[in-house]
Coordinates of C-alpha atoms and ligand atoms in Angstrom, one line a residue:
M1 CA -10.6 -1.2 23.2
E2 CA -10.8 -4.2 21.0
L3 CA -11.1 -7.6 22.9
V4 CA -10.5 -11.1 21.7
K5 CA -10.4 -14.3 23.7
S6 CA -6.7 -15.0 23.9
F7 CA -3.6 -14.5 21.7
H8 CA -2.4 -18.1 22.5
F9 CA 1.2 -16.9 23.2
K10 CA 3.3 -20.1 23.7
A11 CA 7.1 -20.5 24.1
N12 CA 8.3 -24.1 23.8
P13 CA 10.5 -24.7 26.9
D14 CA 12.4 -27.4 25.0
Q15 CA 13.4 -25.0 22.3
C16 CA 14.0 -21.8 24.4
I17 CA 17.6 -21.0 25.0
H18 CA 16.7 -18.1 27.3
C19 CA 18.4 -15.4 25.2
G20 CA 15.9 -12.8 26.2
R21 CA 15.3 -11.4 22.7
C22 CA 11.5 -11.8 22.7
V23 CA 11.1 -10.0 26.0
A24 CA 13.4 -7.2 24.9
S25 CA 11.7 -6.9 21.5
C26 CA 8.1 -6.9 22.6
S27 CA 6.5 -3.7 21.2
S28 CA 4.0 -3.6 24.1
V29 CA 6.4 -4.7 26.9
I30 CA 4.0 -7.5 28.0
L31 CA 6.4 -10.5 28.0
Y32 CA 8.2 -11.7 31.1
F33 CA 10.2 -14.7 32.2
D34 CA 8.6 -17.2 34.5
E35 CA 10.6 -19.0 37.3
Q36 CA 11.9 -21.5 34.7
G37 CA 13.2 -18.6 32.5
V38 CA 10.6 -19.3 29.8
P39 CA 8.7 -16.2 28.4
K40 CA 5.1 -15.7 29.2
M41 CA 2.6 -13.1 28.3
K42 CA 1.2 -11.0 31.2
A43 CA -2.3 -12.3 31.9
E44 CA -3.8 -8.8 32.1
A45 CA -2.6 -8.1 28.5
D46 CA -3.8 -11.3 26.9
G47 CA -6.8 -10.7 24.6
I48 CA -6.5 -6.9 24.6
V49 CA -5.5 -5.4 21.3
G50 CA -3.6 -2.1 21.2
W51 CA -1.8 0.1 23.7
D52 CA -3.2 -1.6 26.8
G53 CA -2.4 -5.0 25.5
C54 CA -0.7 -6.6 22.5
Y55 CA 0.2 -4.7 19.3
R56 CA -0.1 -8.0 17.3
C57 CA 3.2 -7.1 15.6
Q58 CA 4.5 -10.7 15.9
H59 CA 8.0 -9.4 16.7
C60 CA 8.2 -12.1 19.4
L61 CA 7.6 -14.9 16.9
A62 CA 9.9 -13.2 14.4
V63 CA 12.9 -12.5 16.7
C64 CA 13.2 -15.9 18.4
P65 CA 16.4 -17.5 17.0
T66 CA 15.2 -21.1 17.6
G67 CA 11.6 -20.7 16.5
A68 CA 10.3 -21.4 20.0
I69 CA 7.4 -18.9 20.0
S70 CA 4.0 -19.3 18.6
I71 CA 1.3 -16.5 18.9
F72 CA -2.2 -16.2 17.3
D73 CA -1.8 -20.0 16.6
K74 CA 0.9 -19.2 14.0
D75 CA 3.6 -21.8 13.5
P76 CA 7.0 -20.1 13.2
K77 CA 7.9 -22.7 10.6
D78 CA 5.4 -21.1 8.3
S79 CA 7.3 -17.8 8.3
L80 CA 9.6 -16.8 5.4
L81 CA 13.2 -16.7 6.4
P82 CA 15.4 -13.8 5.5
E83 CA 17.6 -14.5 2.4
E84 CA 21.3 -13.7 2.6
G85 CA 23.1 -11.9 -0.2
A86 CA 21.5 -10.5 -3.3
N87 CA 18.5 -8.6 -1.7
A88 CA 20.1 -5.2 -1.3
R89 CA 21.4 -5.1 -4.9
Q90 CA 18.0 -6.2 -6.3
L91 CA 16.1 -3.7 -4.2
E92 CA 18.5 -0.9 -5.3
A93 CA 17.9 -1.8 -8.9
L94 CA 14.1 -1.7 -8.5
M95 CA 14.2 1.6 -6.6
R96 CA 16.5 3.2 -9.1
N97 CA 14.7 2.0 -12.2
R98 CA 11.0 2.3 -11.2
R99 CA 9.5 5.1 -13.2
A100 CA 5.9 6.4 -13.7
C101 CA 4.5 4.6 -16.7
R102 CA 2.0 6.4 -18.9
R103 CA 2.0 4.1 -21.9
Y104 CA 0.4 0.7 -21.5
Q105 CA -0.2 -2.4 -23.6
D106 CA -3.8 -3.2 -24.4
R107 CA -3.9 -6.4 -22.4
E108 CA -4.7 -7.5 -18.8
V109 CA -2.4 -8.7 -16.1
P110 CA -3.6 -12.1 -15.0
R111 CA -5.9 -12.0 -11.9
E112 CA -3.7 -14.5 -10.1
E113 CA -0.7 -12.3 -10.5
I114 CA -2.5 -9.2 -9.3
D115 CA -3.7 -11.2 -6.2
Q116 CA -0.2 -12.4 -5.6
M117 CA 1.1 -8.8 -5.6
L118 CA -1.8 -7.6 -3.4
R119 CA -1.1 -10.3 -0.8
L120 CA 2.4 -8.8 -0.2
L121 CA 0.7 -5.6 1.0
E122 CA -0.4 -7.4 4.2
N123 CA 3.2 -6.7 5.3
V124 CA 3.0 -2.9 4.9
P125 CA 3.7 -1.2 8.2
T126 CA 0.7 0.8 9.6
G127 CA 0.5 3.2 12.5
S128 CA 0.0 1.3 15.8
N129 CA -0.2 -1.8 13.6
L130 CA -3.9 -1.2 13.1
Q131 CA -4.0 -2.7 9.6
T132 CA -7.2 -1.0 8.5
L133 CA -6.2 -0.9 4.8
G134 CA -8.6 -2.0 2.1
F135 CA -7.9 -2.6 -1.6
N136 CA -10.4 -1.9 -4.4
V137 CA -9.1 -3.2 -7.7
V138 CA -10.3 -3.1 -11.3
Y139 CA -9.2 -6.4 -12.6
R140 CA -10.8 -6.2 -16.1
K141 CA -9.8 -3.7 -18.7
A142 CA -13.4 -3.6 -20.1
E143 CA -14.6 -2.3 -16.6
M144 CA -11.8 0.2 -16.6
D145 CA -12.8 1.4 -20.0
K146 CA -16.3 2.1 -18.7
L147 CA -15.0 4.1 -15.7
R148 CA -12.6 6.0 -18.0
K149 CA -15.5 7.0 -20.3
L150 CA -17.8 8.1 -17.4
V151 CA -15.1 10.2 -15.7
R152 CA -14.1 11.8 -19.0
E153 CA -17.7 12.7 -20.0
E154 CA -18.5 14.1 -16.6
A155 CA -15.2 16.1 -16.5
F156 CA -16.0 17.7 -19.8
R157 CA -19.6 18.4 -18.8
L158 CA -18.3 20.1 -15.6
A159 CA -15.7 22.1 -17.4
E160 CA -18.5 23.7 -19.5
Q161 CA -19.8 24.9 -16.1
G162 CA -16.4 26.3 -15.1
I163 CA -15.7 23.4 -12.7
Y164 CA -12.3 21.8 -13.2
P165 CA -10.6 18.7 -11.7
G166 CA -9.4 19.2 -8.1
S167 CA -8.3 22.8 -7.6
F168 CA -7.4 23.2 -11.3
T169 CA -8.0 26.6 -12.9
K170 CA -9.4 27.1 -16.4
S171 CA -5.8 27.6 -17.8
D172 CA -4.6 24.4 -16.0
W173 CA -7.4 22.5 -17.7
E174 CA -6.6 24.0 -21.1
K175 CA -3.0 22.9 -20.6
Q176 CA -4.1 19.3 -19.9
L177 CA -6.3 19.4 -23.1
E178 CA -3.3 20.5 -25.0
W179 CA -1.0 17.8 -23.6
E180 CA -3.5 14.9 -23.8
P181 CA -3.0 13.8 -27.4
G182 CA 0.7 13.5 -27.1
R183 CA 1.0 12.3 -23.5
N184 CA -2.1 10.2 -22.7
P185 CA -4.1 9.8 -25.9
G186 CA -7.8 9.9 -25.1
D187 CA -7.3 9.5 -21.3
M188 CA -5.7 12.3 -19.3
F189 CA -7.2 10.9 -16.1
F190 CA -6.2 7.3 -15.9
V191 CA -3.4 7.4 -18.6
N192 CA -5.0 4.4 -20.3
A193 CA -3.9 2.1 -17.5
P194 CA -5.8 -1.3 -17.9
H195 CA -6.1 -1.7 -14.1
I196 CA -6.4 0.6 -11.1
L197 CA -5.9 0.0 -7.4
V198 CA -7.5 2.3 -4.7
I199 CA -6.0 1.8 -1.3
H200 CA -8.2 3.1 1.6
S201 CA -8.1 3.3 5.3
Q202 CA -10.5 3.8 8.2
R203 CA -10.9 7.5 8.8
G204 CA -9.7 8.7 12.2
R205 CA -7.9 5.5 13.2
G206 CA -4.2 5.6 13.8
Q207 CA -2.2 7.1 10.9
W208 CA -5.1 6.8 8.5
Q209 CA -3.8 9.6 6.1
T210 CA -0.3 8.1 5.9
D211 CA -0.9 4.4 5.8
P212 CA -2.4 4.2 2.3
V213 CA 0.3 6.4 0.9
L214 CA 3.0 4.0 2.2
A215 CA 1.1 1.0 0.8
A216 CA 0.9 2.8 -2.6
A217 CA 4.7 3.3 -2.5
W218 CA 5.1 -0.4 -1.8
F219 CA 2.7 -1.5 -4.6
D220 CA 4.6 0.7 -7.1
L221 CA 7.8 -1.2 -6.3
I222 CA 6.0 -4.5 -6.3
C223 CA 4.8 -3.7 -9.9
A224 CA 8.4 -3.0 -10.9
S225 CA 9.5 -6.3 -9.4
H226 CA 7.0 -8.0 -11.7
G227 CA 8.2 -6.2 -14.8
L228 CA 5.0 -4.1 -14.8
G229 CA 4.5 -0.4 -15.3
S230 CA 2.7 1.6 -12.7
I231 CA 1.7 5.1 -11.8
I232 CA 0.6 6.9 -8.7
M233 CA -2.1 9.4 -9.5
S234 CA -3.8 12.2 -7.7
Y235 CA -5.3 13.9 -10.8
P236 CA -8.2 11.4 -11.1
V237 CA -8.9 11.8 -7.4
G238 CA -9.2 15.5 -7.9
A239 CA -11.5 15.0 -10.9
L240 CA -13.7 12.5 -8.9
S241 CA -14.0 14.9 -6.0
H242 CA -16.4 17.0 -8.1
M243 CA -18.5 14.0 -9.4
P244 CA -19.9 12.1 -6.3
E245 CA -22.2 9.9 -8.4
V246 CA -19.3 8.6 -10.5
E247 CA -17.0 8.4 -7.5
K248 CA -19.5 6.0 -5.9
L249 CA -18.5 3.4 -8.5
L250 CA -15.1 3.1 -6.6
Q251 CA -17.2 1.7 -3.6
I252 CA -15.3 3.6 -1.0
P253 CA -17.6 4.0 2.0
Q254 CA -17.9 7.5 3.7
D255 CA -15.9 6.4 6.7
R256 CA -13.0 5.3 4.6
Y257 CA -10.2 7.5 3.2
Y258 CA -8.1 7.5 0.0
S259 CA -6.0 10.2 -1.6
L260 CA -4.4 8.3 -4.5
I261 CA -5.2 5.9 -7.3
L262 CA -2.6 3.6 -8.7
G263 CA -2.6 2.6 -12.4
F264 CA -0.7 -0.5 -13.5
G265 CA -0.3 -2.9 -16.4
Y266 CA 2.2 -4.1 -19.0
P267 CA 4.3 -1.2 -20.1
E268 CA 4.2 -0.4 -23.8
Y269 CA 7.7 0.9 -23.7
P270 CA 9.6 -0.6 -20.8
Y271 CA 12.3 1.7 -19.5
A272 CA 15.7 0.6 -20.7
R273 CA 17.7 2.3 -17.9
G274 CA 17.4 4.5 -14.9
V275 CA 17.4 8.3 -14.9
Q276 CA 20.3 10.3 -13.5
R277 CA 19.2 12.3 -10.5
E278 CA 21.3 15.1 -9.1
G279 CA 21.6 13.6 -5.6
I280 CA 19.6 14.3 -2.5
A281 CA 19.6 18.1 -2.1
Q282 CA 20.0 18.1 1.7
I283 CA 21.4 15.6 4.0
K284 CA 22.2 17.2 7.3
E285 CA 24.0 15.5 10.2
L286 CA 22.3 16.3 13.4
T287 CA 24.5 16.5 16.5
F288 CA 23.4 17.6 20.0
Ligands
FMN1 C1 2.6 6.2 9.6 C2 3.2 5.4 10.7 C3 3.5 5.9 11.9 C4 4.2 5.2 12.9 N1 4.5 5.8 14.1 C5 5.2 5.1 15.0 C6 5.7 5.8 16.2 O1 5.5 7.0 16.4 N2 6.4 5.0 17.1 C7 6.7 3.7 16.9 O2 7.3 3.1 17.7 N3 6.2 3.1 15.8 C8 5.5 3.7 14.8 N4 5.2 3.1 13.7 C9 5.5 1.7 13.5 C10 4.3 0.8 13.6 O3 3.8 0.7 14.9 C11 4.8 -0.6 13.1 O4 5.2 -0.4 11.7 C12 3.6 -1.6 13.1 O5 3.4 -1.9 14.5 C13 3.9 -2.9 12.3 O6 5.2 -3.4 12.7 P1 6.2 -3.8 11.5 O7 6.7 -2.5 10.9 O8 7.3 -4.6 12.2 O9 5.5 -4.7 10.6 C14 4.5 3.8 12.7 C15 4.2 3.2 11.5 C16 3.6 4.0 10.5 C17 3.3 3.4 9.1
SF4_2 S1 2.8 -9.8 19.1 FE1 4.2 -8.0 19.5 S2 3.2 -6.9 21.2 FE2 2.3 -9.0 21.1 S3 3.5 -10.2 22.5 FE3 4.4 -10.5 20.5 S4 6.0 -8.9 20.5 FE4 4.6 -8.4 22.2
SF4_3 S1 13.6 -15.4 21.9 FE1 13.1 -17.5 21.9 S2 14.9 -18.5 22.7 FE2 15.1 -16.3 23.3 S3 14.1 -16.2 25.3 FE3 12.5 -15.8 23.8 S4 11.6 -17.8 23.4 FE4 13.5 -18.2 24.4

């Protein structure tokens, strides 16, 4: 059980209109009304993080229509307000048109822009709201080129010993070699992406195998919203699984978990339109 001093839950009685939304929305059911009808946090829950206390979801601060609630010393005025209107259309366009990018321009995305995109990931939902995610980034293409070279050299050395990336067979490997010049010239592993992002979680805590995958899906869309190309990759993870010394360069401690690597950068050939999918194969209404 994680303990902190106090969550500083405060409801301003002058702003509270006693609508009950905060009490009804509290993920941990630890809010109640005092005799004046103003919400309070149960004393026994204050300072306890998790199932026995507060989820730290901030739903109380977020749901209050008048902005009466502060928790964790956050001022509700500093929260972003939902925007009416165009959001659904814009999100649909991003989701429909995002595509895996395997051709990148030979230039870097500015560090400030990468940081701006990464900051959005603090909003990714995580199991039990544990927020254990960490983000290891290659900001500089020159560094990426060093990693690219090392992984490639080691993969070819291992292949000579009959060890292939992940669970690849000899013929899978030969197929990759055949494809590489046309598909990812010189870099079948990181597809020449100028940057990579490795999202990792604390092994054994909450939904540790799912949370990084969800964050990866978000980052992929965030890249699309910035006009960048991106690609979610498991192949380099498979390759690195056989080369522990090279893998150490990613600086993922033993107690942390990752299963994907994201590549991103300016696309060489931006997609001009979406693809035309055949529709979701199975939507089944459940009735009971
Ligand atoms: C992989 C995963 C599993 C989750 N499982 C549950 C669940 O079984 N029940 C539930 O009420 N919430 C579940 N959640 C929701 C999280 O608790 C919630 O996203 C988190 O507290 C953050 O709140 P937010 O989504 O409002 O930011 C899950 C979230 C994730 C990402
Ligand atoms: S942060 Fe979430 S769990 Fe904690 S008091 Fe607010 S609504 Fe309840
Ligand atoms: S949501 Fe806000 S206005 Fe409604 S009861 Fe809670 S503090 Fe009062």
